[in-house]
XYZ file of C-alpha atoms in Angstrom:
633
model
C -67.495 -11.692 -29.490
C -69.157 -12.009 -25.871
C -69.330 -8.581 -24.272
C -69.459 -10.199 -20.945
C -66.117 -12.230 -22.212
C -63.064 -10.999 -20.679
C -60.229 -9.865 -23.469
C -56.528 -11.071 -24.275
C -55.444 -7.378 -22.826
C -57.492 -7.925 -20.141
C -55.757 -11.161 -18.672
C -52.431 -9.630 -19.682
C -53.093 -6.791 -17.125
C -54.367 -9.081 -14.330
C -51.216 -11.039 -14.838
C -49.066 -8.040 -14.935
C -50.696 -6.973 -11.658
C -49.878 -10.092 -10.141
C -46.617 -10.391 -10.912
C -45.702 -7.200 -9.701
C -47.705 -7.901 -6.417
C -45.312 -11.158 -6.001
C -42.027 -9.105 -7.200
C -43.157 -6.126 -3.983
C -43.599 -9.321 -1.487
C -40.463 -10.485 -2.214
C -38.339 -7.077 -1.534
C -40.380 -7.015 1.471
C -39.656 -10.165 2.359
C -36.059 -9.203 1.861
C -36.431 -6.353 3.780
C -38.061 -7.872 6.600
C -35.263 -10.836 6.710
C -32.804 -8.182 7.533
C -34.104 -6.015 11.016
C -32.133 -2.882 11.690
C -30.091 -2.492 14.616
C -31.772 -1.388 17.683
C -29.432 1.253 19.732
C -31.366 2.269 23.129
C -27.812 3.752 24.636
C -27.820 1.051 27.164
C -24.558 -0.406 25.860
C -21.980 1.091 25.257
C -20.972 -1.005 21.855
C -23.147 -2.552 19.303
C -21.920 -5.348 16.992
C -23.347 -4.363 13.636
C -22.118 -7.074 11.419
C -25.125 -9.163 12.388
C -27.686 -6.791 10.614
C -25.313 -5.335 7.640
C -26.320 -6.004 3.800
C -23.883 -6.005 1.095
C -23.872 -5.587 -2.315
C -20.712 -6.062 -5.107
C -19.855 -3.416 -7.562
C -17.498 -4.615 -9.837
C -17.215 -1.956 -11.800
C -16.778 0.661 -9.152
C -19.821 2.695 -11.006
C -22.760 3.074 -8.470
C -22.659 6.563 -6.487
C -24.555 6.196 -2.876
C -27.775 7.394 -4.290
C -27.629 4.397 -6.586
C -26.779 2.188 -4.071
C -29.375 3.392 -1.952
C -32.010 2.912 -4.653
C -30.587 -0.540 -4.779
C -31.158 -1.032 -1.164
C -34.810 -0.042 -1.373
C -35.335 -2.143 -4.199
C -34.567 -5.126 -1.765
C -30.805 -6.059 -4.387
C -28.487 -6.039 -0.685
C -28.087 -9.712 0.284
C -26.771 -10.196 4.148
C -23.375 -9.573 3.967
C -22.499 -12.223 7.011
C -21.685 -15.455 5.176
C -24.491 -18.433 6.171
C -24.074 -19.577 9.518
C -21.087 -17.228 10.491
C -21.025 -15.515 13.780
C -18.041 -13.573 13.265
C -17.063 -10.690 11.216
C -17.318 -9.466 7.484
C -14.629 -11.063 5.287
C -14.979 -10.843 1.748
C -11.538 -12.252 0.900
C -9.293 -10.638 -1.495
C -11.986 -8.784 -3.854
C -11.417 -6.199 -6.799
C -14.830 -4.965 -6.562
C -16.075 -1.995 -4.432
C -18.645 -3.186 -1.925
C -21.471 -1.109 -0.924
C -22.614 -1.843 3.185
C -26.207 -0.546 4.479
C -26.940 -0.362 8.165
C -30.155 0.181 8.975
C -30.524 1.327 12.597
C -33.495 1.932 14.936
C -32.531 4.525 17.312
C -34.409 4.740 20.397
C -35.711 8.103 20.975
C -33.456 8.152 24.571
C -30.676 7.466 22.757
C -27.319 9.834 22.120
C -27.874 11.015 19.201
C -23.480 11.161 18.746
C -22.001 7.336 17.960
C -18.480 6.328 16.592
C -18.559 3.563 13.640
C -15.125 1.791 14.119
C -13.791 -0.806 11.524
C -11.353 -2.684 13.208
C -8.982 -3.629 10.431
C -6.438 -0.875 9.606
C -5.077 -1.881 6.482
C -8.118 -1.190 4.045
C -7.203 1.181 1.368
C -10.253 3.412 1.536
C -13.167 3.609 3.530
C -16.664 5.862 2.726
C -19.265 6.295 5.008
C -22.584 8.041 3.617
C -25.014 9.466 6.162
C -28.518 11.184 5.264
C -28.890 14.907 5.373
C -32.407 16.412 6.659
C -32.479 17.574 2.875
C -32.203 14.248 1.324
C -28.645 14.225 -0.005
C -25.986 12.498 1.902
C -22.682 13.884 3.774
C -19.865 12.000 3.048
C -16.589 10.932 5.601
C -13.210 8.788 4.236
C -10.185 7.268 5.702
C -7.776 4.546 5.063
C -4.325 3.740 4.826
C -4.023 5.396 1.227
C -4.422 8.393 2.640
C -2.134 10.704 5.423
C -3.726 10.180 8.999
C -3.976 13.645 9.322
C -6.416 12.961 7.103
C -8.765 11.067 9.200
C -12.009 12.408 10.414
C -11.836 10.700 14.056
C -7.775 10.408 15.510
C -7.447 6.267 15.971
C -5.708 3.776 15.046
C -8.342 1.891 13.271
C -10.954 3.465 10.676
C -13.472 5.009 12.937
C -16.027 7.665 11.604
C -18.182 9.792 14.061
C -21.593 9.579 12.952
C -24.473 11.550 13.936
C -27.628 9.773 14.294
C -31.598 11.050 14.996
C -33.395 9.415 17.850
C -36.139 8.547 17.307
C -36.257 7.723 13.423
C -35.201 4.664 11.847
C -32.002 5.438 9.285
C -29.417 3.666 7.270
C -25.603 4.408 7.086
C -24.189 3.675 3.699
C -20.005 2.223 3.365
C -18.136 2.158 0.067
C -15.736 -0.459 1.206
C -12.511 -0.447 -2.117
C -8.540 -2.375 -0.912
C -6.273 -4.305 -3.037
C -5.791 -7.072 0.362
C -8.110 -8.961 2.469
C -11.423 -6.943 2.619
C -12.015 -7.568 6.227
C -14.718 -5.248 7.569
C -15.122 -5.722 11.504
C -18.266 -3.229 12.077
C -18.962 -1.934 15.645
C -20.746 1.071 16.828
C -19.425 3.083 20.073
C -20.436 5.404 22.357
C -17.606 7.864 22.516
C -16.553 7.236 26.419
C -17.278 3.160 25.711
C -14.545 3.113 22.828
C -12.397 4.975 24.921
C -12.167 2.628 27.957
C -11.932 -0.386 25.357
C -8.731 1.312 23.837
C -7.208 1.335 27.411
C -7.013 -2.518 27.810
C -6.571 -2.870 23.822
C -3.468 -0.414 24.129
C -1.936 -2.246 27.344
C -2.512 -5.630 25.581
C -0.553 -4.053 21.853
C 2.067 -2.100 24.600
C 2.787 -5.640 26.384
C 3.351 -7.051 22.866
C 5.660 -4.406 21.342
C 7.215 -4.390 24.595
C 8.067 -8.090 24.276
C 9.192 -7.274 20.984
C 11.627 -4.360 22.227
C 13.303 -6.251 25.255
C 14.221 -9.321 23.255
C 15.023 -7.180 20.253
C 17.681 -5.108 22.305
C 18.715 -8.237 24.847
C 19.909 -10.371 21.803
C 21.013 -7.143 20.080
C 23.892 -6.620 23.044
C 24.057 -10.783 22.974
C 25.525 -10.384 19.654
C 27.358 -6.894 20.228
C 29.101 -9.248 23.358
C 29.569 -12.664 21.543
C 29.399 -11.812 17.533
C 27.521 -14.967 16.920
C 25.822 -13.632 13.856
C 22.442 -15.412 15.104
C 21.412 -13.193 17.357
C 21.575 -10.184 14.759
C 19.429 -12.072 12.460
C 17.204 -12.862 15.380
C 16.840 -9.215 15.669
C 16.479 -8.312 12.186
C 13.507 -10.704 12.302
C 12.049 -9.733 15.667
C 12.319 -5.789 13.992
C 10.709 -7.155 10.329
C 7.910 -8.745 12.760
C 7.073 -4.950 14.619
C 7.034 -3.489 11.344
C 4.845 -5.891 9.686
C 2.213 -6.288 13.045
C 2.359 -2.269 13.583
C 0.803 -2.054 10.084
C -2.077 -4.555 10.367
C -3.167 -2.921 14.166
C -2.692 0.096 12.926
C -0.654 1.648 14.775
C 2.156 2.326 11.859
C -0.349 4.599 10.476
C -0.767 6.408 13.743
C 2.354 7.040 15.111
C 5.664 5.744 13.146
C 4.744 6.958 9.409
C 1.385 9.300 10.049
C 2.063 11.204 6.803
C 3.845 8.825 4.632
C 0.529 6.506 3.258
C 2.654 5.394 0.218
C 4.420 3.256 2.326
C 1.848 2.643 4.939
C -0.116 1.138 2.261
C 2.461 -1.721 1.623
C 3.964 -1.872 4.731
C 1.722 -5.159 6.098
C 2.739 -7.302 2.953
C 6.441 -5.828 2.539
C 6.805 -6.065 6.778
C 5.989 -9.320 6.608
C 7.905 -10.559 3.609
C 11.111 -8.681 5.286
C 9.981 -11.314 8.544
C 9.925 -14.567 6.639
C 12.969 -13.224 4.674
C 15.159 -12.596 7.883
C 13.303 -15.822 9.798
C 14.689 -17.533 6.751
C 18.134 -16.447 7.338
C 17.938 -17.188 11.008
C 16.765 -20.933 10.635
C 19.304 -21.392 8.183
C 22.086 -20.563 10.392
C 20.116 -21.624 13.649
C 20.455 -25.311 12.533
C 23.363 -25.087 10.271
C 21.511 -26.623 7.621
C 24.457 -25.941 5.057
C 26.256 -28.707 7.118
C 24.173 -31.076 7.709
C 21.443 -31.255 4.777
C 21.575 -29.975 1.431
C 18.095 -30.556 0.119
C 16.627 -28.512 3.543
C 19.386 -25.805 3.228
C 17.885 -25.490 -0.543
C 14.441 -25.241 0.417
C 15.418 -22.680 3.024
C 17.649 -20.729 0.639
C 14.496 -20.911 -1.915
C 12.245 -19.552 0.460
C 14.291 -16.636 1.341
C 14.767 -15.615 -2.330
C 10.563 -15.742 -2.685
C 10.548 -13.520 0.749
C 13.141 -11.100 -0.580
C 11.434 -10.819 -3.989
C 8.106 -10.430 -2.134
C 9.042 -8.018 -0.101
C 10.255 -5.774 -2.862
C 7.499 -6.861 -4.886
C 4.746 -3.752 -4.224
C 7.307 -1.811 -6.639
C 6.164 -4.381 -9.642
C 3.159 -6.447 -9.006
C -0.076 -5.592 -7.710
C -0.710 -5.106 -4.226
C -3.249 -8.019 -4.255
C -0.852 -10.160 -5.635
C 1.604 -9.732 -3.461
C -0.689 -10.170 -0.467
C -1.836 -13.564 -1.705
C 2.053 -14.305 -2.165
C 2.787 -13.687 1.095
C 0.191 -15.305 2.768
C 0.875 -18.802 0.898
C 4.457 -18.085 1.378
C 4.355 -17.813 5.261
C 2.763 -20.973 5.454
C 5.015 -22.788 3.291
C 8.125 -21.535 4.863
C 6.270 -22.630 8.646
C 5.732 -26.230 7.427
C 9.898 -26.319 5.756
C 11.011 -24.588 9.356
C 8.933 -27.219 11.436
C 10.428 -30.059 9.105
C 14.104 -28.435 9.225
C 13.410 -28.373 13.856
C 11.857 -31.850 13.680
C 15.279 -32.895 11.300
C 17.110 -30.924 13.908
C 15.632 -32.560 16.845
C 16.457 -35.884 15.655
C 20.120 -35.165 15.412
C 20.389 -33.679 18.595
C 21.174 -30.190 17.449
C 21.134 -27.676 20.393
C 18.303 -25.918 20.781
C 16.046 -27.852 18.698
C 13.377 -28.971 20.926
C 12.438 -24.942 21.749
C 12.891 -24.440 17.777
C 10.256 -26.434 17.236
C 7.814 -25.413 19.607
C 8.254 -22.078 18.218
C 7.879 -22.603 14.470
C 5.048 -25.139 15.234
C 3.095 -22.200 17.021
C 3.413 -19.772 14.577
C 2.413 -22.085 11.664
C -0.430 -22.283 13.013
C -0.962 -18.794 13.623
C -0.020 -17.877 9.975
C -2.038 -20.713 8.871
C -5.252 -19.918 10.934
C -4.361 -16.079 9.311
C -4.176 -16.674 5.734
C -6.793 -19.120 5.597
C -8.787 -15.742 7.062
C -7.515 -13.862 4.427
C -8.507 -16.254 1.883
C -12.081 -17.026 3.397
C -11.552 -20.373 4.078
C -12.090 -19.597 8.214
C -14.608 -17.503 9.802
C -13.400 -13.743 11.118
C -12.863 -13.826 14.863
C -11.067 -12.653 17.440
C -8.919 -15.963 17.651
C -8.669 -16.349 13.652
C -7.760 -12.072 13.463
C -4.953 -11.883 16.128
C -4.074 -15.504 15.324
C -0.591 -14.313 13.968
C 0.026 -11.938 17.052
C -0.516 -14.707 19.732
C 1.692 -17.291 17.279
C 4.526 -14.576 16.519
C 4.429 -13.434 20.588
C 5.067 -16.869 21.761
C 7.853 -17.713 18.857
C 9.904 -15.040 19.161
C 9.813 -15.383 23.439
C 10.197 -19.700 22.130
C 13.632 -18.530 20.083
C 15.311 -16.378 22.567
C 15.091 -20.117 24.879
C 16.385 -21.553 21.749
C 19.096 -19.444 21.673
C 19.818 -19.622 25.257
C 19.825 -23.115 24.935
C 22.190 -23.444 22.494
C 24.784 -20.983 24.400
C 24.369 -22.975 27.572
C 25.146 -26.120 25.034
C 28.159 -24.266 23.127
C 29.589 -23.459 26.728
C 30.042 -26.936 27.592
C 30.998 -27.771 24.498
C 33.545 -25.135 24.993
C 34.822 -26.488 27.917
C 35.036 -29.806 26.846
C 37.406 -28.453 24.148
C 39.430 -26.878 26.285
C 40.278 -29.717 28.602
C 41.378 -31.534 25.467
C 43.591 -28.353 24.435
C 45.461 -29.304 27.790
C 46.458 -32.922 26.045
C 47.402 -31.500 22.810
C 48.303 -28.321 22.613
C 50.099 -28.050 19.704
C 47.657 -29.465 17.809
C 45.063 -27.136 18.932
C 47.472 -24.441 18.013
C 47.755 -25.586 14.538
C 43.928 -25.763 14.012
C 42.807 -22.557 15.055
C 45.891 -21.047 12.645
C 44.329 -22.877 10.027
C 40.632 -22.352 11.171
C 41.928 -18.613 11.210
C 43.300 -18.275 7.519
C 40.130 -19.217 6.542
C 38.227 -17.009 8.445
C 39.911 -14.388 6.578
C 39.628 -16.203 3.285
C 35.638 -16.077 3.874
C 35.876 -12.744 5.437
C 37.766 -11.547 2.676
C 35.230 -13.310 0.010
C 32.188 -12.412 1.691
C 33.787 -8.248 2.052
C 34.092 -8.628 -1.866
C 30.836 -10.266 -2.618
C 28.742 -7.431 -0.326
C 30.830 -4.523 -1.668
C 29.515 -6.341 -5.554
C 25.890 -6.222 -4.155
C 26.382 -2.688 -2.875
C 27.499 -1.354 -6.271
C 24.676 -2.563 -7.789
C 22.462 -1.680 -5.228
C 23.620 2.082 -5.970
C 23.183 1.868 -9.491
C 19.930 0.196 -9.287
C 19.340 2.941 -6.971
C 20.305 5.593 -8.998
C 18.631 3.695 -12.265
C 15.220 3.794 -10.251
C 15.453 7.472 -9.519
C 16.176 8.458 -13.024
C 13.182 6.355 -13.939
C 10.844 7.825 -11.176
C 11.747 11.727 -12.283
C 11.940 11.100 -16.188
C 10.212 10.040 -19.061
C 11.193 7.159 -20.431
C 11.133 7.505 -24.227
C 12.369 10.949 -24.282
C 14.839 11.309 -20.988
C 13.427 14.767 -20.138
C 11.788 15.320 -17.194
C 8.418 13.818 -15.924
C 5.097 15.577 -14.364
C 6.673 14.655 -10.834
C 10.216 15.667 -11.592
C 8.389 19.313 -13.377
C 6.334 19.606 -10.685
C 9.157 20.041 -8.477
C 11.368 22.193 -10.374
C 8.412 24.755 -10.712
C 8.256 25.173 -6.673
C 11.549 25.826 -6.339
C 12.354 27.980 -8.977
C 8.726 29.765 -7.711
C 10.862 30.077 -4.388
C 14.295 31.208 -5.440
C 12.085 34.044 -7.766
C 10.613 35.388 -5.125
C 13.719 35.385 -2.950
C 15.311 37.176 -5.910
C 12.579 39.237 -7.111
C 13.017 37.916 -10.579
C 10.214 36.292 -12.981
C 9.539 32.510 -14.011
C 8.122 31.370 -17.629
C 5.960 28.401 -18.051
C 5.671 27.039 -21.350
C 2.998 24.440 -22.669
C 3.750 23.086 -25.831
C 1.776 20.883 -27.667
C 2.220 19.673 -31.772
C -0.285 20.285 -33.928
C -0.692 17.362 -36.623
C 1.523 14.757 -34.397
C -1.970 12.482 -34.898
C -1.745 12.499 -38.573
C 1.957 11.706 -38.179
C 0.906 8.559 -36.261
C -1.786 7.433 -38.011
C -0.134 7.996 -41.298
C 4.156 6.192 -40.619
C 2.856 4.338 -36.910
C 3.279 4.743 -33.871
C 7.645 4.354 -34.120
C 7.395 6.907 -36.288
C 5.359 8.461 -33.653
C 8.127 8.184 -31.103
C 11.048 8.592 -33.059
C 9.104 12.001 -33.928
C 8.916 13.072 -30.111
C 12.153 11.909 -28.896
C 13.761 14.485 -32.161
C 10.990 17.027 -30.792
C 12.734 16.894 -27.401
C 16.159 17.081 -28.739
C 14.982 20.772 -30.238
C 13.837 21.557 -27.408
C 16.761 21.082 -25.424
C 18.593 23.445 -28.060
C 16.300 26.015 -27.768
C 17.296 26.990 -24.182
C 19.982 27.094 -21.591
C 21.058 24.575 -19.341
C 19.740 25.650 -16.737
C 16.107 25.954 -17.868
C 13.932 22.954 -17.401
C 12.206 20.590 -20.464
C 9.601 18.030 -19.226
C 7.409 15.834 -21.340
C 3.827 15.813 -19.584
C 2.432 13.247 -22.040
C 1.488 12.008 -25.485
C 2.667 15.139 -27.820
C 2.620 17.691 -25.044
C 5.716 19.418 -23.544
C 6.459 21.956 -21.097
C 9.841 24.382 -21.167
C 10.170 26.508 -17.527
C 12.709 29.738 -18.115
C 14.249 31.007 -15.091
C 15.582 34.405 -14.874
C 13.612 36.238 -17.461
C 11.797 39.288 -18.017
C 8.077 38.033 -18.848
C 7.792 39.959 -22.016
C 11.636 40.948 -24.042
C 12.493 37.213 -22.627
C 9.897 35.271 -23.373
C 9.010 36.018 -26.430
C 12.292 35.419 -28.264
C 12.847 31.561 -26.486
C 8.906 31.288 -27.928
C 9.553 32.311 -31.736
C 12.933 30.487 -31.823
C 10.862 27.345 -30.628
C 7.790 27.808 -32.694
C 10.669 28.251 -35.824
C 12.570 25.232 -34.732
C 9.697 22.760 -34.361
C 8.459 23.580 -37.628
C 11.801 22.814 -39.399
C 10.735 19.245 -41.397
C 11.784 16.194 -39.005
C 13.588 13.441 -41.032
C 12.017 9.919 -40.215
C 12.872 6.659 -41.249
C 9.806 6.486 -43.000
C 10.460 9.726 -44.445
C 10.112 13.588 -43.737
C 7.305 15.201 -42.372
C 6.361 18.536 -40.864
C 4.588 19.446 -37.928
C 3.774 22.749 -35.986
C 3.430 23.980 -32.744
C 0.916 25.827 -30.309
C 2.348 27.431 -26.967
C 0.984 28.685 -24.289
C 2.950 31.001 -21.692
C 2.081 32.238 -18.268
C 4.814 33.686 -15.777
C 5.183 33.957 -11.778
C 4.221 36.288 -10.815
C 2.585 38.284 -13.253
C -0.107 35.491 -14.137
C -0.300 33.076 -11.391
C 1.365 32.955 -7.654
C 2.063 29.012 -7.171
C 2.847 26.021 -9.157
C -0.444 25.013 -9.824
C -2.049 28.101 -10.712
C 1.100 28.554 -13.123
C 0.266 25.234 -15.271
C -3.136 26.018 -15.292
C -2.893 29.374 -17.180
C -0.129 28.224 -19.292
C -2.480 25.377 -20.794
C -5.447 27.808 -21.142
C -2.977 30.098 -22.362
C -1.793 27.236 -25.217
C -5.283 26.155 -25.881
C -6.171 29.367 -26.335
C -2.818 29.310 -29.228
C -5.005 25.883 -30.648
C -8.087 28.116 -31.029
C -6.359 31.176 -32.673
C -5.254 28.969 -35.751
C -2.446 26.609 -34.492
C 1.461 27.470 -35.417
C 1.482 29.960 -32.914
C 2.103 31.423 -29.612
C -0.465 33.009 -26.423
C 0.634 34.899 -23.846
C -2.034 34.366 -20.658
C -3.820 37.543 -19.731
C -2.636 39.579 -16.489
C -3.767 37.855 -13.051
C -4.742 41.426 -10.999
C -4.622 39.362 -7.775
C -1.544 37.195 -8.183
């Protein structure tokens, strides 16, 4: 071989080298593509949508120092879609999206900003900012969790972050909801957010206002004239707050601050409620029962989907019903603009301003939910599109209704000048038109009292399912975790002692594997029967999961007490268990603390009372712990 010729390892490194030089230019490049944002303090906002990168985790896995190894590694795309001006909108997404923000702050600059996202209904915000040590300090909000909660007190997600002038930095989000993942990015100075909130708040307070006087005009319309339009106009204009207070915001601020359960569905379920109740009120706006059956169906179907989609968050996932509702308000639109233009050809009263009305908020729920679903860019016509359409419709239907009073009037009078020329006859109808006024009264009274009795047991159904386990009936973690507060409470008020329990079976898997997983159940459910037996009725047995139980005893003296409810249920639960499979035999570990000789709250209680039993699983099984003293409960 030629000394002087170069080797196969040789060209393998040189193109190794090269490849890796190419692979560097192109993060660069990436990097490059994507300036940070330059704050010099000068204004008082920055728009930082225009510089933020994005990247999808689908599997929720990456931590921020992974995604900030991602970002140096060049892996963020631009999170703008190509050619959009407008905000972030990644549509209705499962994934967790990670957001970088590199800024450039001028060394003039405050060194205190606020981050706002303007869309209040994302279920959980994280924002990630670099410590002088390297590691990151973290801030979250969103309307999963109470507002008290928040870091900064606003209606919308805003985070106070506190930059270093002079350096160039990155802010990290961890963007995770179940609806549309709108993320409209802006950075504030504190006293610049503050006087945008004044004309944001007077614009919202004009609105809500709007809402309130028509709401409470047509509310003593129908409390004068019991024309049962103007309640459902009001039941829709109040469905319409609800739904609009939750997208702004301010739902989560001021009407249910500490209830997020519900603030968290409110927007989909507030909505639903609206095209539920707008439903209603078209149908007997333009007395569709009377004049065509195929539009009364359609009306009548589109109700039922409201109804069911506003009850919906208790069965299908919130995504799913957010999709639901969004297609569902723009079907309805299109079937209410058909139903006015129907209307408006037969001269109904009323129908011209009907029209108008539904015709401006179809649009508005269109323009909307084709936001939501990423078909339309994120603005501040395409956001508030709804607001501006709902605003003028419900203002349109209170003409509507005026109109058709002014119209029933002289209809009205035109009746009664015939009444002069035939009395009698006019006497004879309204006995008639009377009797069946009470015949529908009368049905209707029946049918709602039916719909209220199974409301209440539905009622009472779903509250024994919420508090109890289903396979077993006892009590469930939530319905335990109750309980143990209150007895905590009525032992300290009566200076006597409470017993926590924690069962578990020892050789329930061998059960299962061996007879199946009905065998398995039939096993627990005969479990919890003993268990019941064991102790008094007033004593509490709750079923925590899989083969583990927990038994709370009231009243008691920690040690004489406890001990003989403990070996009658370790004796019990190891009597053979007849099957339908056959008989088999299992044991049971326990572990016992007591309140307040072990713990001094609810928590603390559980805890020792499952080291306690674990402890019981360690000492050979088929047997019962008692958890050591606790000096400083």
């Amino acid at each position: 071989m030629n000394p002087r010729q170069p080797s196969a390892d040789h060209w393998l490194q040189r193109i190794t080298t090269i490849a890796a030089l190419l692979l560097w230019c192109i993060a660069a490049q990436a990097q490059a593509s994507h300036p940070p944002l330059k704050l010099d303090g000068t204004a008082g906002s920055s728009p930082a949508a225009q510089v933020a990168q994005a990247l999808e985790d689908p599997g929720h896995a990456l931590q921020v120092e992974d995604a900030a190894r991602a970002h140096a590694a060049g892996r963020f795309r631009h999170a703008l879609r190509e050619g959009s001006r407008g905000e972030i909108n990644f549509g209705y997404s499962r994934s967790a999206w990670w957001l970088a923000l590199p800024l450039q702050v001028d060394a003039h600059a405050p060194a205190r900003w606020l981050l706002e996202i303007a869309y209040a209904s994302l279920d959980r915000v994280e924002v990630y900012t670099r410590r002088s040590d390297g590691g990151f300090d973290r801030m979250a909000a969103g309307d999963l969790q109470p507002f008290s909660a928040r870091p900064y007190p606003h209606r919308n997600l805003v985070f106070p972050v506190q930059l270093q002038p002079g350096q160039e930095q990155t802010v990290y989000l961890r963007v995770v909801s179940a609806g549309n993942l709108t993320i409209p990015l802006t950075l504030w100075q504190p006293e610049s957010l503050a006087r945008h909130d004044q004309g944001a708040y007077m614009v919202l307070s004009l609105y809500y206002g709007m809402l309130l006087a028509l709401g409470l005009y047509n509310l003593l319309l129908f409390l004068t004239t019991r024309d049962i339009n103007f309640l459902a106009y009001v039941a829709f204009t109040a469905a319409m707050a609800v739904g609009q207070a939750s997208m702004n915001g301010f739902g989560n601020q001021f009407i249910w601050p500490e209830w997020p359960a519900w603030g968290n569905v409110a927007l989909p379920s507030g909505m639903a409620a609206t095209g539920f109740f707008g439903a209603l009120f078209t149908r007997l706006f333009l007395e569709t029962r009377k004049g065509s059956k195929l539009l009364d169906l359609s009306i009548l179907g589109c109700a039922a989907l409201f109804a069911f989609a506003a009850l919906s968050p208790l069965l299908l996932p919130y995504q799913t019903v957010a999709i639901l509702v969004s297609v569902l308000g723009i079907t309805f639109s299109a079937v209410a603009v058909a139903g006015g233009v129907w209307c408006l050809r037969q001269g109904h009263p009323g129908a011209r301003y009907f029209l108008l009305a539904w015709s401006l908020l179809l649009v508005g729920v269109a323009v909307l939910a084709m936001r939501n679903l990423g078909w339309l860019p994120t603005n501040g016509f395409t956001l508030n599109a709804m607001q501006i359409g709902s605003a003028l419709e419900v203002l349109l239907l209170s003409f509507a209704l005026a109109d058709r009073i002014n119209v029933m009037r002289r209809e009205k009078d035109r009746a009664n000048e015939a009444a002069l020329a035939a009395k009698q006859e006019v006497v004879e109808a309204l006995r008639d038109s009377e009797q069946r006024l009470e015949e529908r009264v009368a049905e209707r009274t029946r049918s709602l009292e039916t719909l209220n009795q199974r409301l209440r047991d539905k009622e009472r159904e779903l509250e024994h399912l919420v508090r109890h386990d289903p396979l077993t009936g006892l009590a469930n973690r939530l319905f335990l975790s109750d309980r143990i507060e209150h007895a905590i409470t009525r032992a300290r008020r009566n200076k006597t002692s409470v017993a926590l329990l924690v069962i578990d079976l020892d050789g329930f898997k061998a059960v299962n594997d061996r007879h199946g997983h009905a065998a398995g159940d039939e096993l627990l459910v005969q479990v919890a029967d003993r268990l019941r037996e064991c102790v008094r009725e007033t004593d509490t047995v709750a079923r925590l999961g899989g083969d583990e139980f927990v038994v709370m005893l009231e009243n008691i003296r920690p040690a004489e007490d406890t001990s003989g409810v403990v070996e009658k249920l370790v004796a019990r639960i190891r009597q053979p268990v007849r099957l339908a499979s056959g008989s088999v035999e299992v044991s049971a570990s326990i572990g016992i603390a007591c309140c307040p000789l072990h713990a001094g709250n609810a928590e603390e209680l559980l805890e020792r009372a499952d080291a306690a039993m674990y402890a019981a699983k360690a000492t050979g099984r088929n047997c019962w712990t008692m958890a050591p003293e606790n000096r400083t409960a």
